[in-house]
mmCIF file of C-alpha atoms in Angstrom:
data_model
loop_
_atom_site.group_PDB
_atom_site.id
_atom_site.type_symbol
_atom_site.label_atom_id
_atom_site.label_comp_id
_atom_site.label_asym_id
_atom_site.label_seq_id
_atom_site.Cartn_x
_atom_site.Cartn_y
_atom_site.Cartn_z
ATOM 1 C CA MET A 1 -19.037 -40.981 -3.647
ATOM 2 C CA THR A 2 -22.485 -39.641 -2.959
ATOM 3 C CA ASN A 3 -23.692 -36.871 -5.216
ATOM 4 C CA ARG A 4 -23.971 -33.734 -3.091
ATOM 5 C CA ALA A 5 -25.061 -31.556 -6.009
ATOM 6 C CA HIS A 6 -27.644 -29.780 -3.866
ATOM 7 C CA ALA A 7 -25.278 -28.779 -1.051
ATOM 8 C CA ARG A 8 -24.952 -25.060 -0.496
ATOM 9 C CA ALA A 9 -21.894 -22.923 -1.047
ATOM 10 C CA ALA A 10 -20.443 -21.357 2.093
ATOM 11 C CA GLN A 11 -21.998 -18.247 3.639
ATOM 12 C CA PRO A 12 -20.378 -16.039 6.319
ATOM 13 C CA ALA A 13 -20.957 -17.127 9.908
ATOM 14 C CA THR A 14 -19.129 -14.169 11.482
ATOM 15 C CA PRO A 15 -19.962 -10.449 11.441
ATOM 16 C CA VAL A 16 -17.566 -8.149 9.585
ATOM 17 C CA ASN A 17 -15.636 -6.250 12.276
ATOM 18 C CA PHE A 18 -14.535 -3.083 10.428
ATOM 19 C CA ASP A 19 -16.017 -0.417 8.166
ATOM 20 C CA VAL A 20 -15.831 -1.718 4.601
ATOM 21 C CA PRO A 21 -15.447 1.279 2.258
ATOM 22 C CA ALA A 22 -18.121 2.083 -0.347
ATOM 23 C CA HIS A 23 -17.673 0.371 -3.736
ATOM 24 C CA ALA A 24 -15.494 -2.414 -2.263
ATOM 25 C CA CYS A 25 -14.736 -5.235 -4.701
ATOM 26 C CA ASP A 26 -14.313 -9.000 -4.303
ATOM 27 C CA CYS A 27 -11.784 -9.611 -7.073
ATOM 28 C CA HIS A 28 -11.926 -13.405 -7.256
ATOM 29 C CA THR A 29 -15.110 -15.487 -7.425
ATOM 30 C CA HIS A 30 -16.625 -18.210 -9.600
ATOM 31 C CA ILE A 31 -20.133 -19.170 -10.648
ATOM 32 C CA HIS A 32 -21.021 -22.859 -11.164
ATOM 33 C CA GLY A 33 -24.353 -22.688 -12.970
ATOM 34 C CA ASP A 34 -26.969 -25.358 -13.567
ATOM 35 C CA VAL A 35 -25.050 -28.203 -15.200
ATOM 36 C CA GLU A 36 -27.882 -28.715 -17.716
ATOM 37 C CA LYS A 37 -27.422 -25.164 -18.991
ATOM 38 C CA PHE A 38 -23.685 -24.830 -18.369
ATOM 39 C CA PRO A 39 -22.073 -28.247 -18.899
ATOM 40 C CA PHE A 40 -18.551 -28.825 -17.652
ATOM 41 C CA PHE A 41 -15.537 -29.307 -19.918
ATOM 42 C CA ALA A 42 -14.781 -33.004 -20.601
ATOM 43 C CA GLY A 43 -11.075 -32.506 -19.841
ATOM 44 C CA ARG A 44 -11.581 -31.053 -16.351
ATOM 45 C CA VAL A 45 -9.664 -32.434 -13.367
ATOM 46 C CA TYR A 46 -12.499 -32.000 -10.830
ATOM 47 C CA THR A 47 -16.279 -31.460 -10.686
ATOM 48 C CA PRO A 48 -17.517 -28.776 -8.268
ATOM 49 C CA GLU A 49 -20.859 -28.430 -6.572
ATOM 50 C CA PRO A 50 -23.150 -25.674 -7.909
ATOM 51 C CA ALA A 51 -22.833 -22.057 -6.777
ATOM 52 C CA SER A 52 -25.457 -19.580 -7.971
ATOM 53 C CA PRO A 53 -25.556 -15.802 -8.506
ATOM 54 C CA GLU A 54 -28.207 -15.606 -5.764
ATOM 55 C CA GLU A 55 -25.881 -17.285 -3.261
ATOM 56 C CA MET A 56 -23.092 -14.920 -4.309
ATOM 57 C CA ALA A 57 -25.375 -11.906 -3.828
ATOM 58 C CA ALA A 58 -26.166 -13.109 -0.284
ATOM 59 C CA LEU A 59 -22.450 -13.530 0.436
ATOM 60 C CA HIS A 60 -21.623 -10.007 -0.679
ATOM 61 C CA LYS A 61 -24.545 -8.479 1.175
ATOM 62 C CA ALA A 62 -23.192 -10.029 4.378
ATOM 63 C CA LEU A 63 -19.672 -8.774 3.587
ATOM 64 C CA HIS A 64 -20.829 -5.224 2.638
ATOM 65 C CA ILE A 65 -19.192 -5.654 -0.772
ATOM 66 C CA GLU A 66 -20.728 -4.020 -3.836
ATOM 67 C CA ARG A 67 -18.542 -5.010 -6.783
ATOM 68 C CA VAL A 68 -17.346 -8.377 -7.998
ATOM 69 C CA VAL A 69 -14.944 -9.940 -10.472
ATOM 70 C CA ILE A 70 -16.052 -13.362 -11.699
ATOM 71 C CA VAL A 71 -13.348 -15.644 -13.073
ATOM 72 C CA THR A 72 -13.991 -18.594 -15.392
ATOM 73 C CA PRO A 73 -12.782 -21.722 -13.540
ATOM 74 C CA SER A 74 -10.871 -24.517 -15.250
ATOM 75 C CA VAL A 75 -13.914 -26.845 -15.182
ATOM 76 C CA TYR A 76 -15.466 -24.942 -18.113
ATOM 77 C CA GLY A 77 -12.446 -24.998 -20.414
ATOM 78 C CA THR A 78 -12.855 -21.951 -22.698
ATOM 79 C CA ASP A 79 -16.642 -21.692 -22.243
ATOM 80 C CA ASN A 80 -17.213 -18.403 -20.418
ATOM 81 C CA SER A 81 -21.014 -18.545 -20.469
ATOM 82 C CA SER A 82 -21.507 -19.460 -16.785
ATOM 83 C CA THR A 83 -19.283 -16.529 -15.809
ATOM 84 C CA LEU A 84 -21.315 -14.236 -18.084
ATOM 85 C CA PHE A 85 -24.523 -15.547 -16.499
ATOM 86 C CA GLY A 86 -23.182 -14.496 -13.097
ATOM 87 C CA MET A 87 -22.033 -11.106 -14.401
ATOM 88 C CA LYS A 88 -25.437 -10.317 -15.919
ATOM 89 C CA ALA A 89 -27.060 -11.008 -12.551
ATOM 90 C CA ARG A 90 -24.888 -8.254 -11.007
ATOM 91 C CA GLY A 91 -25.092 -5.781 -13.884
ATOM 92 C CA ALA A 92 -22.768 -2.769 -13.800
ATOM 93 C CA ASN A 93 -21.129 -3.961 -10.568
ATOM 94 C CA ALA A 94 -19.544 -7.014 -12.230
ATOM 95 C CA ARG A 95 -16.499 -7.611 -14.405
ATOM 96 C CA GLY A 96 -15.191 -10.887 -15.800
ATOM 97 C CA VAL A 97 -11.917 -12.689 -16.442
ATOM 98 C CA ALA A 98 -12.157 -15.139 -19.335
ATOM 99 C CA VAL A 99 -10.356 -18.305 -20.335
ATOM 100 C CA ILE A 100 -9.476 -18.418 -24.022
ATOM 101 C CA ASP A 101 -7.284 -20.458 -26.360
ATOM 102 C CA ASP A 102 -5.823 -20.099 -29.841
ATOM 103 C CA LYS A 103 -9.209 -20.986 -31.354
ATOM 104 C CA THR A 104 -10.843 -17.956 -29.682
ATOM 105 C CA THR A 105 -11.370 -15.352 -32.408
ATOM 106 C CA GLU A 106 -10.875 -11.600 -32.132
ATOM 107 C CA ALA A 107 -14.614 -11.202 -32.763
ATOM 108 C CA GLN A 108 -15.311 -13.429 -29.758
ATOM 109 C CA LEU A 109 -12.933 -11.332 -27.657
ATOM 110 C CA ASP A 110 -14.728 -8.183 -28.846
ATOM 111 C CA ALA A 111 -18.021 -9.688 -27.668
ATOM 112 C CA LEU A 112 -16.512 -10.628 -24.293
ATOM 113 C CA GLN A 113 -15.161 -7.098 -23.907
ATOM 114 C CA ALA A 114 -18.579 -5.617 -24.663
ATOM 115 C CA ASP A 115 -20.026 -7.899 -21.975
ATOM 116 C CA GLY A 116 -17.598 -6.615 -19.332
ATOM 117 C CA PHE A 117 -14.647 -9.011 -19.487
ATOM 118 C CA ARG A 118 -11.358 -7.223 -18.805
ATOM 119 C CA GLY A 119 -8.728 -9.949 -18.644
ATOM 120 C CA MET A 120 -7.826 -13.528 -19.456
ATOM 121 C CA ARG A 121 -6.769 -16.219 -17.030
ATOM 122 C CA LEU A 122 -3.866 -18.560 -17.578
ATOM 123 C CA ASN A 123 -4.342 -21.429 -15.114
ATOM 124 C CA LEU A 124 -1.097 -23.376 -14.894
ATOM 125 C CA ALA A 125 -1.658 -24.640 -11.346
ATOM 126 C CA THR A 126 -4.852 -26.687 -11.636
ATOM 127 C CA GLY A 127 -3.571 -28.421 -14.758
ATOM 128 C CA GLY A 128 -0.242 -29.156 -13.055
ATOM 129 C CA VAL A 129 1.959 -27.212 -15.501
ATOM 130 C CA ASN A 130 5.376 -26.923 -13.850
ATOM 131 C CA ASP A 131 7.698 -26.877 -16.882
ATOM 132 C CA PRO A 132 9.154 -23.339 -17.153
ATOM 133 C CA ASN A 133 9.414 -23.635 -20.948
ATOM 134 C CA VAL A 134 5.696 -24.422 -21.226
ATOM 135 C CA GLY A 135 4.862 -21.605 -18.813
ATOM 136 C CA ARG A 136 6.989 -19.102 -20.726
ATOM 137 C CA SER A 137 5.498 -19.984 -24.098
ATOM 138 C CA ARG A 138 1.908 -19.865 -22.833
ATOM 139 C CA PHE A 139 2.494 -16.579 -21.023
ATOM 140 C CA THR A 140 4.121 -15.032 -24.113
ATOM 141 C CA ALA A 141 1.179 -16.126 -26.276
ATOM 142 C CA ALA A 142 -1.273 -14.654 -23.759
ATOM 143 C CA ILE A 143 0.541 -11.304 -23.727
ATOM 144 C CA GLU A 144 0.481 -11.200 -27.532
ATOM 145 C CA ARG A 145 -3.296 -11.733 -27.567
ATOM 146 C CA MET A 146 -3.977 -9.137 -24.868
ATOM 147 C CA LYS A 147 -1.668 -6.251 -25.774
ATOM 148 C CA ALA A 148 -3.841 -4.891 -28.600
ATOM 149 C CA ARG A 149 -6.885 -4.524 -26.361
ATOM 150 C CA GLY A 150 -5.213 -3.664 -23.054
ATOM 151 C CA TRP A 151 -6.661 -6.561 -21.074
ATOM 152 C CA HIS A 152 -4.609 -7.927 -18.219
ATOM 153 C CA VAL A 153 -3.219 -11.460 -17.989
ATOM 154 C CA GLN A 154 -4.083 -13.271 -14.762
ATOM 155 C CA LEU A 155 -1.995 -16.269 -13.728
ATOM 156 C CA TYR A 156 -2.734 -19.024 -11.271
ATOM 157 C CA THR A 157 0.656 -20.638 -10.757
ATOM 158 C CA THR A 158 3.483 -21.205 -8.257
ATOM 159 C CA LEU A 159 6.450 -19.163 -7.039
ATOM 160 C CA PRO A 160 8.997 -21.242 -9.040
ATOM 161 C CA MET A 161 7.046 -20.465 -12.223
ATOM 162 C CA ILE A 162 6.873 -16.766 -11.290
ATOM 163 C CA SER A 163 10.677 -16.772 -10.970
ATOM 164 C CA ALA A 164 10.949 -18.499 -14.358
ATOM 165 C CA ILE A 165 8.847 -15.838 -16.124
ATOM 166 C CA LYS A 166 9.991 -12.804 -14.105
ATOM 167 C CA ASP A 167 11.808 -11.212 -17.048
ATOM 168 C CA LEU A 168 8.735 -11.617 -19.261
ATOM 169 C CA VAL A 169 6.520 -10.000 -16.620
ATOM 170 C CA GLU A 170 8.965 -7.089 -16.301
ATOM 171 C CA SER A 171 8.702 -6.378 -20.042
ATOM 172 C CA ALA A 172 4.967 -7.125 -20.434
ATOM 173 C CA PRO A 173 3.003 -4.323 -22.146
ATOM 174 C CA VAL A 174 -0.171 -5.171 -20.193
ATOM 175 C CA PRO A 175 -0.898 -5.597 -16.468
ATOM 176 C CA VAL A 176 -0.093 -9.011 -14.988
ATOM 177 C CA VAL A 177 -2.074 -10.325 -12.018
ATOM 178 C CA PHE A 178 -1.051 -13.277 -9.837
ATOM 179 C CA ASP A 179 -3.811 -15.241 -8.109
ATOM 180 C CA HIS A 180 -3.858 -16.379 -4.490
ATOM 181 C CA PHE A 181 -0.632 -14.917 -3.063
ATOM 182 C CA GLY A 182 1.320 -16.219 -6.069
ATOM 183 C CA GLY A 183 0.845 -19.808 -4.921
ATOM 184 C CA LEU A 184 3.230 -19.484 -1.988
ATOM 185 C CA GLU A 185 3.342 -22.042 0.851
ATOM 186 C CA ALA A 186 3.099 -20.319 4.224
ATOM 187 C CA ALA A 187 4.890 -23.135 6.051
ATOM 188 C CA LEU A 188 8.061 -22.457 4.012
ATOM 189 C CA GLY A 189 8.428 -18.916 5.375
ATOM 190 C CA LEU A 190 9.362 -15.556 3.889
ATOM 191 C CA GLU A 191 12.697 -16.868 2.617
ATOM 192 C CA GLN A 192 11.120 -19.485 0.341
ATOM 193 C CA SER A 193 12.434 -19.526 -3.204
ATOM 194 C CA GLY A 194 10.551 -17.145 -5.482
ATOM 195 C CA PHE A 195 8.812 -14.968 -2.896
ATOM 196 C CA SER A 196 11.428 -12.216 -3.225
ATOM 197 C CA ASP A 197 10.831 -12.238 -7.008
ATOM 198 C CA LEU A 198 7.092 -11.800 -6.447
ATOM 199 C CA VAL A 199 7.721 -8.923 -4.022
ATOM 200 C CA ALA A 200 10.102 -7.290 -6.510
ATOM 201 C CA LEU A 201 7.523 -7.463 -9.316
ATOM 202 C CA VAL A 202 4.901 -5.885 -7.064
ATOM 203 C CA LYS A 203 7.330 -3.218 -5.850
ATOM 204 C CA SER A 204 8.239 -2.226 -9.417
ATOM 205 C CA GLY A 205 4.557 -1.948 -10.327
ATOM 206 C CA LYS A 206 4.848 -4.668 -12.995
ATOM 207 C CA ALA A 207 2.495 -7.091 -11.259
ATOM 208 C CA TYR A 208 -0.622 -7.133 -9.132
ATOM 209 C CA VAL A 209 -1.211 -9.833 -6.520
ATOM 210 C CA LYS A 210 -4.566 -11.062 -5.257
ATOM 211 C CA ILE A 211 -4.348 -11.547 -1.504
ATOM 212 C CA SER A 212 -7.025 -14.207 -1.824
ATOM 213 C CA GLY A 213 -7.548 -17.878 -1.073
ATOM 214 C CA ALA A 214 -5.351 -17.820 2.056
ATOM 215 C CA TYR A 215 -6.537 -21.367 2.816
ATOM 216 C CA ARG A 216 -4.754 -22.559 -0.337
ATOM 217 C CA SER A 217 -1.397 -21.395 1.073
ATOM 218 C CA SER A 218 -1.944 -22.108 4.774
ATOM 219 C CA LYS A 219 -3.275 -25.003 6.835
ATOM 220 C CA LEU A 220 -3.888 -22.864 9.949
ATOM 221 C CA ALA A 221 -7.671 -22.504 9.726
ATOM 222 C CA PRO A 222 -9.780 -20.533 10.413
ATOM 223 C CA ASP A 223 -7.698 -17.310 10.495
ATOM 224 C CA TYR A 224 -4.505 -18.441 8.711
ATOM 225 C CA GLN A 225 -2.266 -16.445 11.021
ATOM 226 C CA ASP A 226 0.890 -17.581 9.224
ATOM 227 C CA MET A 227 -0.234 -15.554 6.176
ATOM 228 C CA VAL A 228 0.147 -12.237 8.052
ATOM 229 C CA PRO A 229 3.854 -11.651 7.242
ATOM 230 C CA PHE A 230 3.313 -12.472 3.556
ATOM 231 C CA ALA A 231 0.324 -10.155 3.196
ATOM 232 C CA GLN A 232 2.146 -7.378 5.043
ATOM 233 C CA ALA A 233 5.290 -7.789 2.913
ATOM 234 C CA LEU A 234 3.326 -7.591 -0.346
ATOM 235 C CA ILE A 235 1.269 -4.587 0.805
ATOM 236 C CA ALA A 236 4.398 -2.790 2.051
ATOM 237 C CA ALA A 237 6.106 -3.405 -1.306
ATOM 238 C CA ASN A 238 3.396 -1.502 -3.195
ATOM 239 C CA PRO A 239 -0.145 -0.946 -1.854
ATOM 240 C CA ASP A 240 -1.206 0.208 -5.349
ATOM 241 C CA ARG A 241 -0.724 -3.314 -6.741
ATOM 242 C CA ILE A 242 -2.735 -5.382 -4.258
ATOM 243 C CA VAL A 243 -6.348 -6.531 -4.656
ATOM 244 C CA TRP A 244 -8.450 -8.726 -2.377
ATOM 245 C CA GLY A 245 -10.767 -11.645 -3.121
ATOM 246 C CA THR A 246 -12.665 -14.448 -1.441
ATOM 247 C CA ASP A 247 -12.164 -17.259 -3.992
ATOM 248 C CA TRP A 248 -15.832 -18.089 -3.286
ATOM 249 C CA PRO A 249 -17.357 -20.693 -3.618
ATOM 250 C CA HIS A 250 -14.060 -22.315 -2.650
ATOM 251 C CA PRO A 251 -13.805 -25.221 -5.104
ATOM 252 C CA ASP A 252 -11.607 -28.176 -4.208
ATOM 253 C CA SER A 253 -9.450 -28.755 -7.298
ATOM 254 C CA SER A 254 -6.986 -31.055 -5.525
ATOM 255 C CA ARG A 255 -6.369 -34.591 -6.684
ATOM 256 C CA VAL A 256 -7.821 -36.953 -4.082
ATOM 257 C CA GLU A 257 -7.076 -40.692 -3.949
ATOM 258 C CA GLY A 258 -10.034 -42.597 -5.375
ATOM 259 C CA ARG A 259 -11.902 -39.513 -6.573
ATOM 260 C CA LYS A 260 -12.464 -39.378 -10.300
ATOM 261 C CA ALA A 261 -12.600 -36.081 -12.208
ATOM 262 C CA THR A 262 -16.336 -36.663 -12.722
ATOM 263 C CA ASP A 263 -17.091 -37.285 -9.023
ATOM 264 C CA ILE A 264 -18.545 -34.330 -7.141
ATOM 265 C CA ALA A 265 -15.801 -32.547 -5.164
ATOM 266 C CA PRO A 266 -17.536 -30.848 -2.204
ATOM 267 C CA LEU A 267 -16.922 -27.118 -1.906
ATOM 268 C CA TYR A 268 -14.749 -26.041 1.018
ATOM 269 C CA GLN A 269 -16.840 -24.494 3.779
ATOM 270 C CA ILE A 270 -14.850 -21.318 4.403
ATOM 271 C CA ASP A 271 -16.118 -18.374 6.464
ATOM 272 C CA ASP A 272 -15.398 -15.435 4.153
ATOM 273 C CA ALA A 273 -16.106 -12.855 6.859
ATOM 274 C CA ARG A 274 -13.217 -14.290 8.877
ATOM 275 C CA LEU A 275 -11.017 -13.903 5.795
ATOM 276 C CA LEU A 276 -12.206 -10.319 5.289
ATOM 277 C CA ASN A 277 -11.625 -9.580 8.984
ATOM 278 C CA GLN A 278 -7.953 -10.411 8.458
ATOM 279 C CA LEU A 279 -7.601 -7.387 6.178
ATOM 280 C CA PRO A 280 -7.249 -4.843 9.039
ATOM 281 C CA VAL A 281 -4.516 -7.096 10.467
ATOM 282 C CA TRP A 282 -2.755 -7.192 7.115
ATOM 283 C CA ALA A 283 -3.409 -3.482 6.393
ATOM 284 C CA PRO A 284 -4.072 -1.498 9.602
ATOM 285 C CA ASP A 285 -4.357 1.809 7.708
ATOM 286 C CA ALA A 286 -7.890 2.527 6.427
ATOM 287 C CA GLU A 287 -6.566 4.446 3.392
ATOM 288 C CA VAL A 288 -4.476 1.431 2.360
ATOM 289 C CA ARG A 289 -7.525 -0.817 2.744
ATOM 290 C CA LYS A 290 -9.483 1.539 0.484
ATOM 291 C CA LYS A 291 -6.767 1.189 -2.173
ATOM 292 C CA ILE A 292 -6.940 -2.605 -1.930
ATOM 293 C CA LEU A 293 -10.738 -2.887 -1.871
ATOM 294 C CA VAL A 294 -11.793 0.059 -4.073
ATOM 295 C CA ASP A 295 -9.163 2.061 -5.953
ATOM 296 C CA ASN A 296 -6.952 -0.727 -7.300
ATOM 297 C CA PRO A 297 -9.870 -2.870 -8.561
ATOM 298 C CA ALA A 298 -11.467 0.218 -10.158
ATOM 299 C CA ARG A 299 -8.227 0.867 -12.092
ATOM 300 C CA LEU A 300 -7.538 -2.753 -13.024
ATOM 301 C CA TYR A 301 -11.063 -3.804 -14.007
ATOM 302 C CA GLY A 302 -12.447 -0.483 -15.249
ATOM 303 C CA PHE A 303 -15.294 0.067 -12.813
#
């Protein structure tokens, strides 16, 4: 495979078609810094192209978005330095979600908190963790680490895993956030196993959901119309527990025949303005959109 390390991350090609409220937040992004300064984790399952803070700033200028949450992707293991690099470029308008393990000390967590990190990510999906027992034990351990400092636990997983840990989420002493529509598959419809559990957790206030990365759940590019009923169902369940994100720069973490983990996986070229323009379809009420873009992120991430 040719090395496309100098390709550019996607930028919007469409104008935003509604009034984005002041202090709007993109709650799910990643930074892939210079590989010489921020080397990837040897155990990664894919290798993304670079995506810089300057490119992210251009994206958010086009989207009229002020605030950002940067999430450490799986390719860095527990090294959060590329995320911190991106956060420092945005200053007070950035927060971070870290990846940690049992070797991460409390002193290191204190330092991350001082730098603006407000949660930890448990990525079960990219690593292919489907065993409910493994998911339950890792989630329980994460809750134990977070409860003393009030950080949230963010999970990237699937609906069957959400069903398997539902009771643990209901009793969690810290906020729980599910990435990318909870990993649902749009083609399976509203009745798919586990979606009602996700809706129930949102309705009860025990979980937040990021209505982000629609292209991971749907194949109907570029507007992903089959995501409308899912977004509307989650928002109707509890508009105070929904946040929005781009998932920029849209890394391709899928396993592709013949592509090694060390081969460059080209970034998906997604038009984030088209994704943002779906929000008035999903949430026609401007006050609800303000909750999703401004109020809920401010509460969850401490802006």
